[in-house]
């Protein structure tokens, strides 16, 4: 259902049961298990922030709660139907700043980067040190790419980059032979790129991309043509919004699978991932770890 006052904005999805029934007549769903691919393993690596990082994150969390409370009040209170979309749209900057803080830094109002914690960088360096194979490391923000570069170069690894400013790929958009670690900015590395030369992926953060976009991103390595077993390490800062983003993505994946399989009991959730995060955050409220 489109918003009548904001062109292009969708408030909610309607008639989802009818949509699922009609989709079932014309679609043929092929599960991933049918594809002939090697094994894939996903490993969550929990990262504990330093005491300084925890203190900075806690302060930002408290400040965010105050601002979110104001946003909810202006939207008509938590019983209003508008509060989720209001928090998602107006609180987006707050969520992004919390996400940056979970990575160990924050952008100041002047656009400078303030480092507050090296925990994720050290965890990344530790994983890179354990292998001499080619590795893809995924980050969302510009500073994530710089963190990846510093960690890899500190180990003497040759670093390439796929981002909005450069693409260190072969003429056929593949992983070059003379690069050891490829730093991939999430929104620049999801389509038309073949990274099957690397079987190891490390995910620092993906931001608020949709489950479909996340799957496309992972499919740059784990795709037809990949002959080796793949391992993805997900770096998750403990007790931060990192955990909330993953939880929200899992919920949306369940909704998508429900539609594809005609299990329509829980397909009314047509919100964006940012809205899912907003709902997840505020449903837990004060005892949420974000």
PDB file of C-alpha atoms in Angstrom:
ATOM      1  CA  UNK A   1       0.000   0.000   0.000  1.00  0.00           C
ATOM      2  CA  UNK A   2       1.645   3.241  -1.145  1.00  0.00           C
ATOM      3  CA  UNK A   3       1.871   6.274   1.096  1.00  0.00           C
ATOM      4  CA  UNK A   4      -0.476   8.965  -0.227  1.00  0.00           C
ATOM      5  CA  UNK A   5       1.695  11.861   0.930  1.00  0.00           C
ATOM      6  CA  UNK A   6       5.210  10.569   0.188  1.00  0.00           C
ATOM      7  CA  UNK A   7       5.593   9.356  -3.436  1.00  0.00           C
ATOM      8  CA  UNK A   8       7.385   6.033  -3.754  1.00  0.00           C
ATOM      9  CA  UNK A   9       7.088   5.182  -0.053  1.00  0.00           C
ATOM     10  CA  UNK A  10       5.314   1.946   0.899  1.00  0.00           C
ATOM     11  CA  UNK A  11       3.612   1.849   4.299  1.00  0.00           C
ATOM     12  CA  UNK A  12       2.674  -1.831   4.316  1.00  0.00           C
ATOM     13  CA  UNK A  13       2.006  -4.830   2.101  1.00  0.00           C
ATOM     14  CA  UNK A  14      -1.551  -6.113   1.636  1.00  0.00           C
ATOM     15  CA  UNK A  15      -3.183  -9.252   0.168  1.00  0.00           C
ATOM     16  CA  UNK A  16      -0.063 -11.327   0.835  1.00  0.00           C
ATOM     17  CA  UNK A  17      -1.984 -14.625   1.025  1.00  0.00           C
ATOM     18  CA  UNK A  18      -3.507 -14.053  -2.412  1.00  0.00           C
ATOM     19  CA  UNK A  19      -0.072 -13.065  -3.759  1.00  0.00           C
ATOM     20  CA  UNK A  20       1.498 -16.281  -2.440  1.00  0.00           C
ATOM     21  CA  UNK A  21      -1.240 -18.405  -4.034  1.00  0.00           C
ATOM     22  CA  UNK A  22      -0.853 -16.711  -7.434  1.00  0.00           C
ATOM     23  CA  UNK A  23       2.923 -16.892  -7.229  1.00  0.00           C
ATOM     24  CA  UNK A  24       2.660 -20.631  -6.666  1.00  0.00           C
ATOM     25  CA  UNK A  25       0.990 -21.080 -10.064  1.00  0.00           C
ATOM     26  CA  UNK A  26       3.823 -19.517 -12.062  1.00  0.00           C
ATOM     27  CA  UNK A  27       7.010 -19.969 -10.066  1.00  0.00           C
ATOM     28  CA  UNK A  28       9.285 -22.967  -9.794  1.00  0.00           C
ATOM     29  CA  UNK A  29      11.380 -22.704  -6.653  1.00  0.00           C
ATOM     30  CA  UNK A  30      14.773 -24.400  -6.866  1.00  0.00           C
ATOM     31  CA  UNK A  31      16.395 -24.691  -3.431  1.00  0.00           C
ATOM     32  CA  UNK A  32      20.121 -24.078  -3.096  1.00  0.00           C
ATOM     33  CA  UNK A  33      20.607 -27.739  -2.251  1.00  0.00           C
ATOM     34  CA  UNK A  34      19.847 -28.638  -5.890  1.00  0.00           C
ATOM     35  CA  UNK A  35      22.840 -26.660  -7.174  1.00  0.00           C
ATOM     36  CA  UNK A  36      26.048 -28.643  -7.419  1.00  0.00           C
ATOM     37  CA  UNK A  37      28.241 -26.614  -5.094  1.00  0.00           C
ATOM     38  CA  UNK A  38      30.918 -27.521  -2.561  1.00  0.00           C
ATOM     39  CA  UNK A  39      30.206 -27.257   1.152  1.00  0.00           C
ATOM     40  CA  UNK A  40      29.741 -23.891   2.817  1.00  0.00           C
ATOM     41  CA  UNK A  41      30.358 -23.187   6.480  1.00  0.00           C
ATOM     42  CA  UNK A  42      29.300 -20.022   8.320  1.00  0.00           C
ATOM     43  CA  UNK A  43      31.130 -19.292  11.563  1.00  0.00           C
ATOM     44  CA  UNK A  44      30.195 -16.489  13.957  1.00  0.00           C
ATOM     45  CA  UNK A  45      33.198 -14.913  15.650  1.00  0.00           C
ATOM     46  CA  UNK A  46      32.079 -12.929  18.688  1.00  0.00           C
ATOM     47  CA  UNK A  47      34.224  -9.890  19.388  1.00  0.00           C
ATOM     48  CA  UNK A  48      34.322  -8.198  22.789  1.00  0.00           C
ATOM     49  CA  UNK A  49      34.791  -4.439  22.687  1.00  0.00           C
ATOM     50  CA  UNK A  50      37.516  -2.945  24.846  1.00  0.00           C
ATOM     51  CA  UNK A  51      36.520  -1.163  28.064  1.00  0.00           C
ATOM     52  CA  UNK A  52      36.875   2.171  26.248  1.00  0.00           C
ATOM     53  CA  UNK A  53      34.784   0.868  23.363  1.00  0.00           C
ATOM     54  CA  UNK A  54      32.070  -0.413  25.688  1.00  0.00           C
ATOM     55  CA  UNK A  55      31.913   2.929  27.507  1.00  0.00           C
ATOM     56  CA  UNK A  56      31.671   4.907  24.258  1.00  0.00           C
ATOM     57  CA  UNK A  57      29.026   2.537  22.900  1.00  0.00           C
ATOM     58  CA  UNK A  58      27.000   2.702  26.130  1.00  0.00           C
ATOM     59  CA  UNK A  59      27.000   6.509  26.034  1.00  0.00           C
ATOM     60  CA  UNK A  60      25.869   6.560  22.420  1.00  0.00           C
ATOM     61  CA  UNK A  61      23.169   4.005  23.263  1.00  0.00           C
ATOM     62  CA  UNK A  62      21.842   6.203  26.093  1.00  0.00           C
ATOM     63  CA  UNK A  63      21.845   9.278  23.856  1.00  0.00           C
ATOM     64  CA  UNK A  64      20.081   7.307  21.117  1.00  0.00           C
ATOM     65  CA  UNK A  65      17.357   6.126  23.503  1.00  0.00           C
ATOM     66  CA  UNK A  66      16.611   9.742  24.399  1.00  0.00           C
ATOM     67  CA  UNK A  67      16.394  10.732  20.728  1.00  0.00           C
ATOM     68  CA  UNK A  68      14.353   7.651  19.788  1.00  0.00           C
ATOM     69  CA  UNK A  69      11.939   8.369  22.634  1.00  0.00           C
ATOM     70  CA  UNK A  70      11.403  11.840  21.200  1.00  0.00           C
ATOM     71  CA  UNK A  71      10.835  10.414  17.698  1.00  0.00           C
ATOM     72  CA  UNK A  72       8.265   7.906  19.017  1.00  0.00           C
ATOM     73  CA  UNK A  73       6.454  10.589  20.997  1.00  0.00           C
ATOM     74  CA  UNK A  74       6.224  12.826  17.930  1.00  0.00           C
ATOM     75  CA  UNK A  75       4.862   9.851  15.927  1.00  0.00           C
ATOM     76  CA  UNK A  76       1.981   9.431  18.371  1.00  0.00           C
ATOM     77  CA  UNK A  77       3.467   6.981  20.850  1.00  0.00           C
ATOM     78  CA  UNK A  78       4.398   3.323  20.703  1.00  0.00           C
ATOM     79  CA  UNK A  79       0.734   2.315  20.244  1.00  0.00           C
ATOM     80  CA  UNK A  80       0.581   4.297  17.023  1.00  0.00           C
ATOM     81  CA  UNK A  81       0.867   2.454  13.700  1.00  0.00           C
ATOM     82  CA  UNK A  82       3.377   5.074  12.559  1.00  0.00           C
ATOM     83  CA  UNK A  83       6.094   4.542  15.144  1.00  0.00           C
ATOM     84  CA  UNK A  84       8.019   1.774  13.327  1.00  0.00           C
ATOM     85  CA  UNK A  85       8.318   3.686  10.044  1.00  0.00           C
ATOM     86  CA  UNK A  86       9.049   6.899  11.956  1.00  0.00           C
ATOM     87  CA  UNK A  87      11.897   5.279  13.859  1.00  0.00           C
ATOM     88  CA  UNK A  88      13.236   3.574  10.730  1.00  0.00           C
ATOM     89  CA  UNK A  89      13.274   6.775   8.663  1.00  0.00           C
ATOM     90  CA  UNK A  90      14.194   9.356  11.307  1.00  0.00           C
ATOM     91  CA  UNK A  91      16.278   7.080  13.482  1.00  0.00           C
ATOM     92  CA  UNK A  92      18.313   5.722  10.582  1.00  0.00           C
ATOM     93  CA  UNK A  93      21.243   8.020  11.317  1.00  0.00           C
ATOM     94  CA  UNK A  94      21.264   6.869  14.944  1.00  0.00           C
ATOM     95  CA  UNK A  95      21.343   3.214  13.887  1.00  0.00           C
ATOM     96  CA  UNK A  96      24.174   3.851  11.424  1.00  0.00           C
ATOM     97  CA  UNK A  97      26.225   5.614  14.084  1.00  0.00           C
ATOM     98  CA  UNK A  98      25.698   2.698  16.462  1.00  0.00           C
ATOM     99  CA  UNK A  99      26.749   0.335  13.677  1.00  0.00           C
ATOM    100  CA  UNK A 100      29.915   2.369  13.123  1.00  0.00           C
ATOM    101  CA  UNK A 101      30.634   2.379  16.840  1.00  0.00           C
ATOM    102  CA  UNK A 102      30.335  -1.414  16.886  1.00  0.00           C
ATOM    103  CA  UNK A 103      33.097  -1.487  14.246  1.00  0.00           C
ATOM    104  CA  UNK A 104      35.294   0.631  16.522  1.00  0.00           C
ATOM    105  CA  UNK A 105      34.927   4.185  15.241  1.00  0.00           C
ATOM    106  CA  UNK A 106      32.483   6.993  14.645  1.00  0.00           C
ATOM    107  CA  UNK A 107      32.329   9.889  12.218  1.00  0.00           C
ATOM    108  CA  UNK A 108      32.332  13.288  13.911  1.00  0.00           C
ATOM    109  CA  UNK A 109      29.996  16.089  12.858  1.00  0.00           C
ATOM    110  CA  UNK A 110      32.921  17.498  10.896  1.00  0.00           C
ATOM    111  CA  UNK A 111      33.257  14.300   8.878  1.00  0.00           C
ATOM    112  CA  UNK A 112      36.443  13.112  10.582  1.00  0.00           C
ATOM    113  CA  UNK A 113      36.909   9.553  11.830  1.00  0.00           C
ATOM    114  CA  UNK A 114      37.354   9.057  15.561  1.00  0.00           C
ATOM    115  CA  UNK A 115      38.770   5.651  16.534  1.00  0.00           C
ATOM    116  CA  UNK A 116      37.357   4.290  19.793  1.00  0.00           C
ATOM    117  CA  UNK A 117      38.139   0.552  19.749  1.00  0.00           C
ATOM    118  CA  UNK A 118      40.512  -1.779  17.866  1.00  0.00           C
ATOM    119  CA  UNK A 119      38.777  -5.037  18.831  1.00  0.00           C
ATOM    120  CA  UNK A 120      37.363  -5.824  15.380  1.00  0.00           C
ATOM    121  CA  UNK A 121      40.552  -4.845  13.601  1.00  0.00           C
ATOM    122  CA  UNK A 122      42.557  -7.158  15.860  1.00  0.00           C
ATOM    123  CA  UNK A 123      40.051  -9.994  15.348  1.00  0.00           C
ATOM    124  CA  UNK A 124      40.306  -9.481  11.585  1.00  0.00           C
ATOM    125  CA  UNK A 125      44.110  -9.491  11.702  1.00  0.00           C
ATOM    126  CA  UNK A 126      44.034 -12.692  13.755  1.00  0.00           C
ATOM    127  CA  UNK A 127      41.904 -14.462  11.128  1.00  0.00           C
ATOM    128  CA  UNK A 128      44.081 -13.218   8.280  1.00  0.00           C
ATOM    129  CA  UNK A 129      47.202 -14.384  10.085  1.00  0.00           C
ATOM    130  CA  UNK A 130      45.844 -17.928  10.263  1.00  0.00           C
ATOM    131  CA  UNK A 131      45.836 -18.434   6.481  1.00  0.00           C
ATOM    132  CA  UNK A 132      47.983 -17.673   3.459  1.00  0.00           C
ATOM    133  CA  UNK A 133      45.074 -18.237   1.056  1.00  0.00           C
ATOM    134  CA  UNK A 134      43.228 -15.536  -0.840  1.00  0.00           C
ATOM    135  CA  UNK A 135      40.551 -13.881   1.306  1.00  0.00           C
ATOM    136  CA  UNK A 136      37.633 -11.522   0.661  1.00  0.00           C
ATOM    137  CA  UNK A 137      36.761  -9.164   3.520  1.00  0.00           C
ATOM    138  CA  UNK A 138      33.419  -7.334   3.392  1.00  0.00           C
ATOM    139  CA  UNK A 139      32.647  -3.963   4.965  1.00  0.00           C
ATOM    140  CA  UNK A 140      29.868  -1.418   4.596  1.00  0.00           C
ATOM    141  CA  UNK A 141      31.404   1.967   5.359  1.00  0.00           C
ATOM    142  CA  UNK A 142      34.353   3.718   3.713  1.00  0.00           C
ATOM    143  CA  UNK A 143      36.307   3.434   6.972  1.00  0.00           C
ATOM    144  CA  UNK A 144      35.704  -0.337   7.049  1.00  0.00           C
ATOM    145  CA  UNK A 145      37.741  -0.614   3.853  1.00  0.00           C
ATOM    146  CA  UNK A 146      40.558   1.390   5.443  1.00  0.00           C
ATOM    147  CA  UNK A 147      40.513  -0.863   8.519  1.00  0.00           C
ATOM    148  CA  UNK A 148      40.722  -3.939   6.284  1.00  0.00           C
ATOM    149  CA  UNK A 149      43.612  -2.411   4.351  1.00  0.00           C
ATOM    150  CA  UNK A 150      45.582  -1.517   7.492  1.00  0.00           C
ATOM    151  CA  UNK A 151      45.049  -4.955   9.027  1.00  0.00           C
ATOM    152  CA  UNK A 152      46.140  -6.792   5.870  1.00  0.00           C
ATOM    153  CA  UNK A 153      49.091  -4.545   5.047  1.00  0.00           C
ATOM    154  CA  UNK A 154      50.269  -4.871   8.638  1.00  0.00           C
ATOM    155  CA  UNK A 155      50.720  -8.583   7.910  1.00  0.00           C
ATOM    156  CA  UNK A 156      52.514  -7.942   4.644  1.00  0.00           C
ATOM    157  CA  UNK A 157      49.554  -9.046   2.510  1.00  0.00           C
ATOM    158  CA  UNK A 158      48.890  -7.557  -0.917  1.00  0.00           C
ATOM    159  CA  UNK A 159      45.545  -5.743  -0.746  1.00  0.00           C
ATOM    160  CA  UNK A 160      43.009  -5.012  -3.465  1.00  0.00           C
ATOM    161  CA  UNK A 161      39.789  -3.040  -3.232  1.00  0.00           C
ATOM    162  CA  UNK A 162      36.296  -3.143  -4.693  1.00  0.00           C
ATOM    163  CA  UNK A 163      34.494   0.041  -3.737  1.00  0.00           C
ATOM    164  CA  UNK A 164      32.813   3.119  -5.115  1.00  0.00           C
ATOM    165  CA  UNK A 165      36.194   4.661  -5.884  1.00  0.00           C
ATOM    166  CA  UNK A 166      38.109   1.713  -7.396  1.00  0.00           C
ATOM    167  CA  UNK A 167      37.806  -1.877  -8.574  1.00  0.00           C
ATOM    168  CA  UNK A 168      40.994  -3.941  -8.518  1.00  0.00           C
ATOM    169  CA  UNK A 169      39.743  -6.717 -10.790  1.00  0.00           C
ATOM    170  CA  UNK A 170      40.887  -8.442 -13.963  1.00  0.00           C
ATOM    171  CA  UNK A 171      39.400  -7.465 -17.319  1.00  0.00           C
ATOM    172  CA  UNK A 172      36.865 -10.259 -16.829  1.00  0.00           C
ATOM    173  CA  UNK A 173      35.882  -8.955 -13.347  1.00  0.00           C
ATOM    174  CA  UNK A 174      37.712 -11.685 -11.452  1.00  0.00           C
ATOM    175  CA  UNK A 175      40.054 -11.825  -8.452  1.00  0.00           C
ATOM    176  CA  UNK A 176      43.590 -10.902  -9.703  1.00  0.00           C
ATOM    177  CA  UNK A 177      46.440 -13.354  -9.151  1.00  0.00           C
ATOM    178  CA  UNK A 178      48.690 -10.699  -7.594  1.00  0.00           C
ATOM    179  CA  UNK A 179      46.282  -9.812  -4.764  1.00  0.00           C
ATOM    180  CA  UNK A 180      46.017 -11.709  -1.468  1.00  0.00           C
ATOM    181  CA  UNK A 181      43.218  -9.873   0.354  1.00  0.00           C
ATOM    182  CA  UNK A 182      40.295  -8.185  -1.386  1.00  0.00           C
ATOM    183  CA  UNK A 183      38.517  -5.467   0.612  1.00  0.00           C
ATOM    184  CA  UNK A 184      34.944  -5.375  -0.694  1.00  0.00           C
ATOM    185  CA  UNK A 185      32.560  -2.512   0.025  1.00  0.00           C
ATOM    186  CA  UNK A 186      29.144  -4.127   0.267  1.00  0.00           C
ATOM    187  CA  UNK A 187      27.215  -1.987  -2.214  1.00  0.00           C
ATOM    188  CA  UNK A 188      29.959  -2.262  -4.837  1.00  0.00           C
ATOM    189  CA  UNK A 189      30.557  -5.995  -4.767  1.00  0.00           C
ATOM    190  CA  UNK A 190      27.256  -7.753  -5.333  1.00  0.00           C
ATOM    191  CA  UNK A 191      26.652  -7.912  -9.090  1.00  0.00           C
ATOM    192  CA  UNK A 192      28.730  -9.109 -12.048  1.00  0.00           C
ATOM    193  CA  UNK A 193      31.839  -9.966 -10.037  1.00  0.00           C
ATOM    194  CA  UNK A 194      33.491 -13.386  -9.772  1.00  0.00           C
ATOM    195  CA  UNK A 195      35.544 -13.886  -6.608  1.00  0.00           C
ATOM    196  CA  UNK A 196      35.621 -17.690  -6.675  1.00  0.00           C
ATOM    197  CA  UNK A 197      39.431 -17.603  -6.510  1.00  0.00           C
ATOM    198  CA  UNK A 198      38.927 -17.049  -2.772  1.00  0.00           C
ATOM    199  CA  UNK A 199      37.156 -19.668  -0.687  1.00  0.00           C
ATOM    200  CA  UNK A 200      37.402 -17.683   2.565  1.00  0.00           C
ATOM    201  CA  UNK A 201      35.204 -14.688   3.320  1.00  0.00           C
ATOM    202  CA  UNK A 202      35.228 -12.446   6.381  1.00  0.00           C
ATOM    203  CA  UNK A 203      32.216 -10.209   7.027  1.00  0.00           C
ATOM    204  CA  UNK A 204      32.928  -7.176   9.213  1.00  0.00           C
ATOM    205  CA  UNK A 205      29.531  -5.601   8.655  1.00  0.00           C
ATOM    206  CA  UNK A 206      26.965  -5.440   5.847  1.00  0.00           C
ATOM    207  CA  UNK A 207      24.899  -2.526   7.095  1.00  0.00           C
ATOM    208  CA  UNK A 208      21.149  -2.719   6.540  1.00  0.00           C
ATOM    209  CA  UNK A 209      21.126  -4.472   3.152  1.00  0.00           C
ATOM    210  CA  UNK A 210      18.235  -6.842   2.452  1.00  0.00           C
ATOM    211  CA  UNK A 211      18.576 -10.635   2.795  1.00  0.00           C
ATOM    212  CA  UNK A 212      18.447 -10.927  -0.996  1.00  0.00           C
ATOM    213  CA  UNK A 213      21.290  -8.443  -1.445  1.00  0.00           C
ATOM    214  CA  UNK A 214      23.254 -10.233   1.281  1.00  0.00           C
ATOM    215  CA  UNK A 215      22.858 -13.568  -0.530  1.00  0.00           C
ATOM    216  CA  UNK A 216      23.980 -11.959  -3.799  1.00  0.00           C
ATOM    217  CA  UNK A 217      27.035 -10.578  -2.043  1.00  0.00           C
ATOM    218  CA  UNK A 218      28.008 -13.980  -0.647  1.00  0.00           C
ATOM    219  CA  UNK A 219      27.404 -15.493  -4.090  1.00  0.00           C
ATOM    220  CA  UNK A 220      30.407 -13.635  -5.503  1.00  0.00           C
ATOM    221  CA  UNK A 221      32.473 -16.428  -3.944  1.00  0.00           C
ATOM    222  CA  UNK A 222      29.993 -19.248  -3.334  1.00  0.00           C
ATOM    223  CA  UNK A 223      28.586 -19.764  -6.818  1.00  0.00           C
ATOM    224  CA  UNK A 224      28.773 -22.110  -9.822  1.00  0.00           C
ATOM    225  CA  UNK A 225      32.442 -22.361 -10.706  1.00  0.00           C
ATOM    226  CA  UNK A 226      33.557 -22.570  -7.080  1.00  0.00           C
ATOM    227  CA  UNK A 227      35.392 -25.875  -6.586  1.00  0.00           C
ATOM    228  CA  UNK A 228      36.561 -25.517  -2.991  1.00  0.00           C
ATOM    229  CA  UNK A 229      34.658 -25.694   0.287  1.00  0.00           C
ATOM    230  CA  UNK A 230      33.872 -22.151   1.425  1.00  0.00           C
ATOM    231  CA  UNK A 231      34.090 -20.672   4.908  1.00  0.00           C
ATOM    232  CA  UNK A 232      32.519 -17.365   5.946  1.00  0.00           C
ATOM    233  CA  UNK A 233      33.555 -15.769   9.230  1.00  0.00           C
ATOM    234  CA  UNK A 234      31.022 -13.279  10.580  1.00  0.00           C
ATOM    235  CA  UNK A 235      32.630 -10.795  12.990  1.00  0.00           C
ATOM    236  CA  UNK A 236      29.945  -9.772  15.487  1.00  0.00           C
ATOM    237  CA  UNK A 237      30.583  -7.268  18.268  1.00  0.00           C
ATOM    238  CA  UNK A 238      28.984  -8.780  21.336  1.00  0.00           C
ATOM    239  CA  UNK A 239      26.021  -6.943  22.917  1.00  0.00           C
ATOM    240  CA  UNK A 240      25.768  -4.391  20.095  1.00  0.00           C
ATOM    241  CA  UNK A 241      23.526  -3.587  17.149  1.00  0.00           C
ATOM    242  CA  UNK A 242      25.581  -6.109  15.146  1.00  0.00           C
ATOM    243  CA  UNK A 243      23.537  -8.841  16.832  1.00  0.00           C
ATOM    244  CA  UNK A 244      20.287  -6.967  16.222  1.00  0.00           C
ATOM    245  CA  UNK A 245      20.934  -6.634  12.474  1.00  0.00           C
ATOM    246  CA  UNK A 246      21.605 -10.370  12.144  1.00  0.00           C
ATOM    247  CA  UNK A 247      18.461 -11.202  14.121  1.00  0.00           C
ATOM    248  CA  UNK A 248      16.337  -8.928  11.917  1.00  0.00           C
ATOM    249  CA  UNK A 249      17.812 -10.411   8.728  1.00  0.00           C
ATOM    250  CA  UNK A 250      17.018 -13.934   9.939  1.00  0.00           C
ATOM    251  CA  UNK A 251      13.400 -12.915  10.554  1.00  0.00           C
ATOM    252  CA  UNK A 252      13.067 -11.494   7.054  1.00  0.00           C
ATOM    253  CA  UNK A 253      14.641 -14.612   5.529  1.00  0.00           C
ATOM    254  CA  UNK A 254      11.959 -16.685   7.240  1.00  0.00           C
ATOM    255  CA  UNK A 255       9.271 -14.474   5.675  1.00  0.00           C
ATOM    256  CA  UNK A 256      10.772 -14.824   2.189  1.00  0.00           C
ATOM    257  CA  UNK A 257      11.002 -18.606   2.495  1.00  0.00           C
ATOM    258  CA  UNK A 258       7.390 -18.692   3.693  1.00  0.00           C
ATOM    259  CA  UNK A 259       6.182 -16.935   0.535  1.00  0.00           C
ATOM    260  CA  UNK A 260       8.220 -19.172  -1.774  1.00  0.00           C
ATOM    261  CA  UNK A 261       6.870 -22.299  -0.116  1.00  0.00           C
ATOM    262  CA  UNK A 262       3.258 -21.084   0.116  1.00  0.00           C
ATOM    263  CA  UNK A 263       3.413 -21.096   3.905  1.00  0.00           C
ATOM    264  CA  UNK A 264       1.558 -17.821   4.118  1.00  0.00           C
ATOM    265  CA  UNK A 265       0.802 -17.696   7.825  1.00  0.00           C
ATOM    266  CA  UNK A 266       3.574 -15.161   8.470  1.00  0.00           C
ATOM    267  CA  UNK A 267       4.103 -13.270   5.228  1.00  0.00           C
ATOM    268  CA  UNK A 268       2.500  -9.957   6.172  1.00  0.00           C
ATOM    269  CA  UNK A 269       5.879  -8.529   7.157  1.00  0.00           C
ATOM    270  CA  UNK A 270       6.781  -6.391   4.147  1.00  0.00           C
ATOM    271  CA  UNK A 271       8.989  -3.937   5.982  1.00  0.00           C
ATOM    272  CA  UNK A 272      12.514  -2.958   5.037  1.00  0.00           C
ATOM    273  CA  UNK A 273      15.451  -4.362   6.966  1.00  0.00           C
ATOM    274  CA  UNK A 274      15.860  -0.968   8.641  1.00  0.00           C
ATOM    275  CA  UNK A 275      12.237  -1.186   9.809  1.00  0.00           C
ATOM    276  CA  UNK A 276      12.816  -4.753  10.983  1.00  0.00           C
ATOM    277  CA  UNK A 277      15.789  -3.534  12.997  1.00  0.00           C
ATOM    278  CA  UNK A 278      13.689  -0.701  14.408  1.00  0.00           C
ATOM    279  CA  UNK A 279      10.967  -3.104  15.481  1.00  0.00           C
ATOM    280  CA  UNK A 280      13.482  -5.560  16.920  1.00  0.00           C
ATOM    281  CA  UNK A 281      15.282  -2.822  18.838  1.00  0.00           C
ATOM    282  CA  UNK A 282      12.164  -1.281  20.288  1.00  0.00           C
ATOM    283  CA  UNK A 283      10.434  -4.559  21.101  1.00  0.00           C
ATOM    284  CA  UNK A 284      13.322  -5.272  23.445  1.00  0.00           C
ATOM    285  CA  UNK A 285      13.756  -1.616  24.430  1.00  0.00           C
ATOM    286  CA  UNK A 286      15.742  -1.105  27.622  1.00  0.00           C
ATOM    287  CA  UNK A 287      17.191  -4.586  27.962  1.00  0.00           C
ATOM    288  CA  UNK A 288      18.114  -4.770  24.264  1.00  0.00           C
ATOM    289  CA  UNK A 289      21.877  -5.240  23.779  1.00  0.00           C
ATOM    290  CA  UNK A 290      22.133  -2.660  21.025  1.00  0.00           C
TER     291      UNK A 290
END
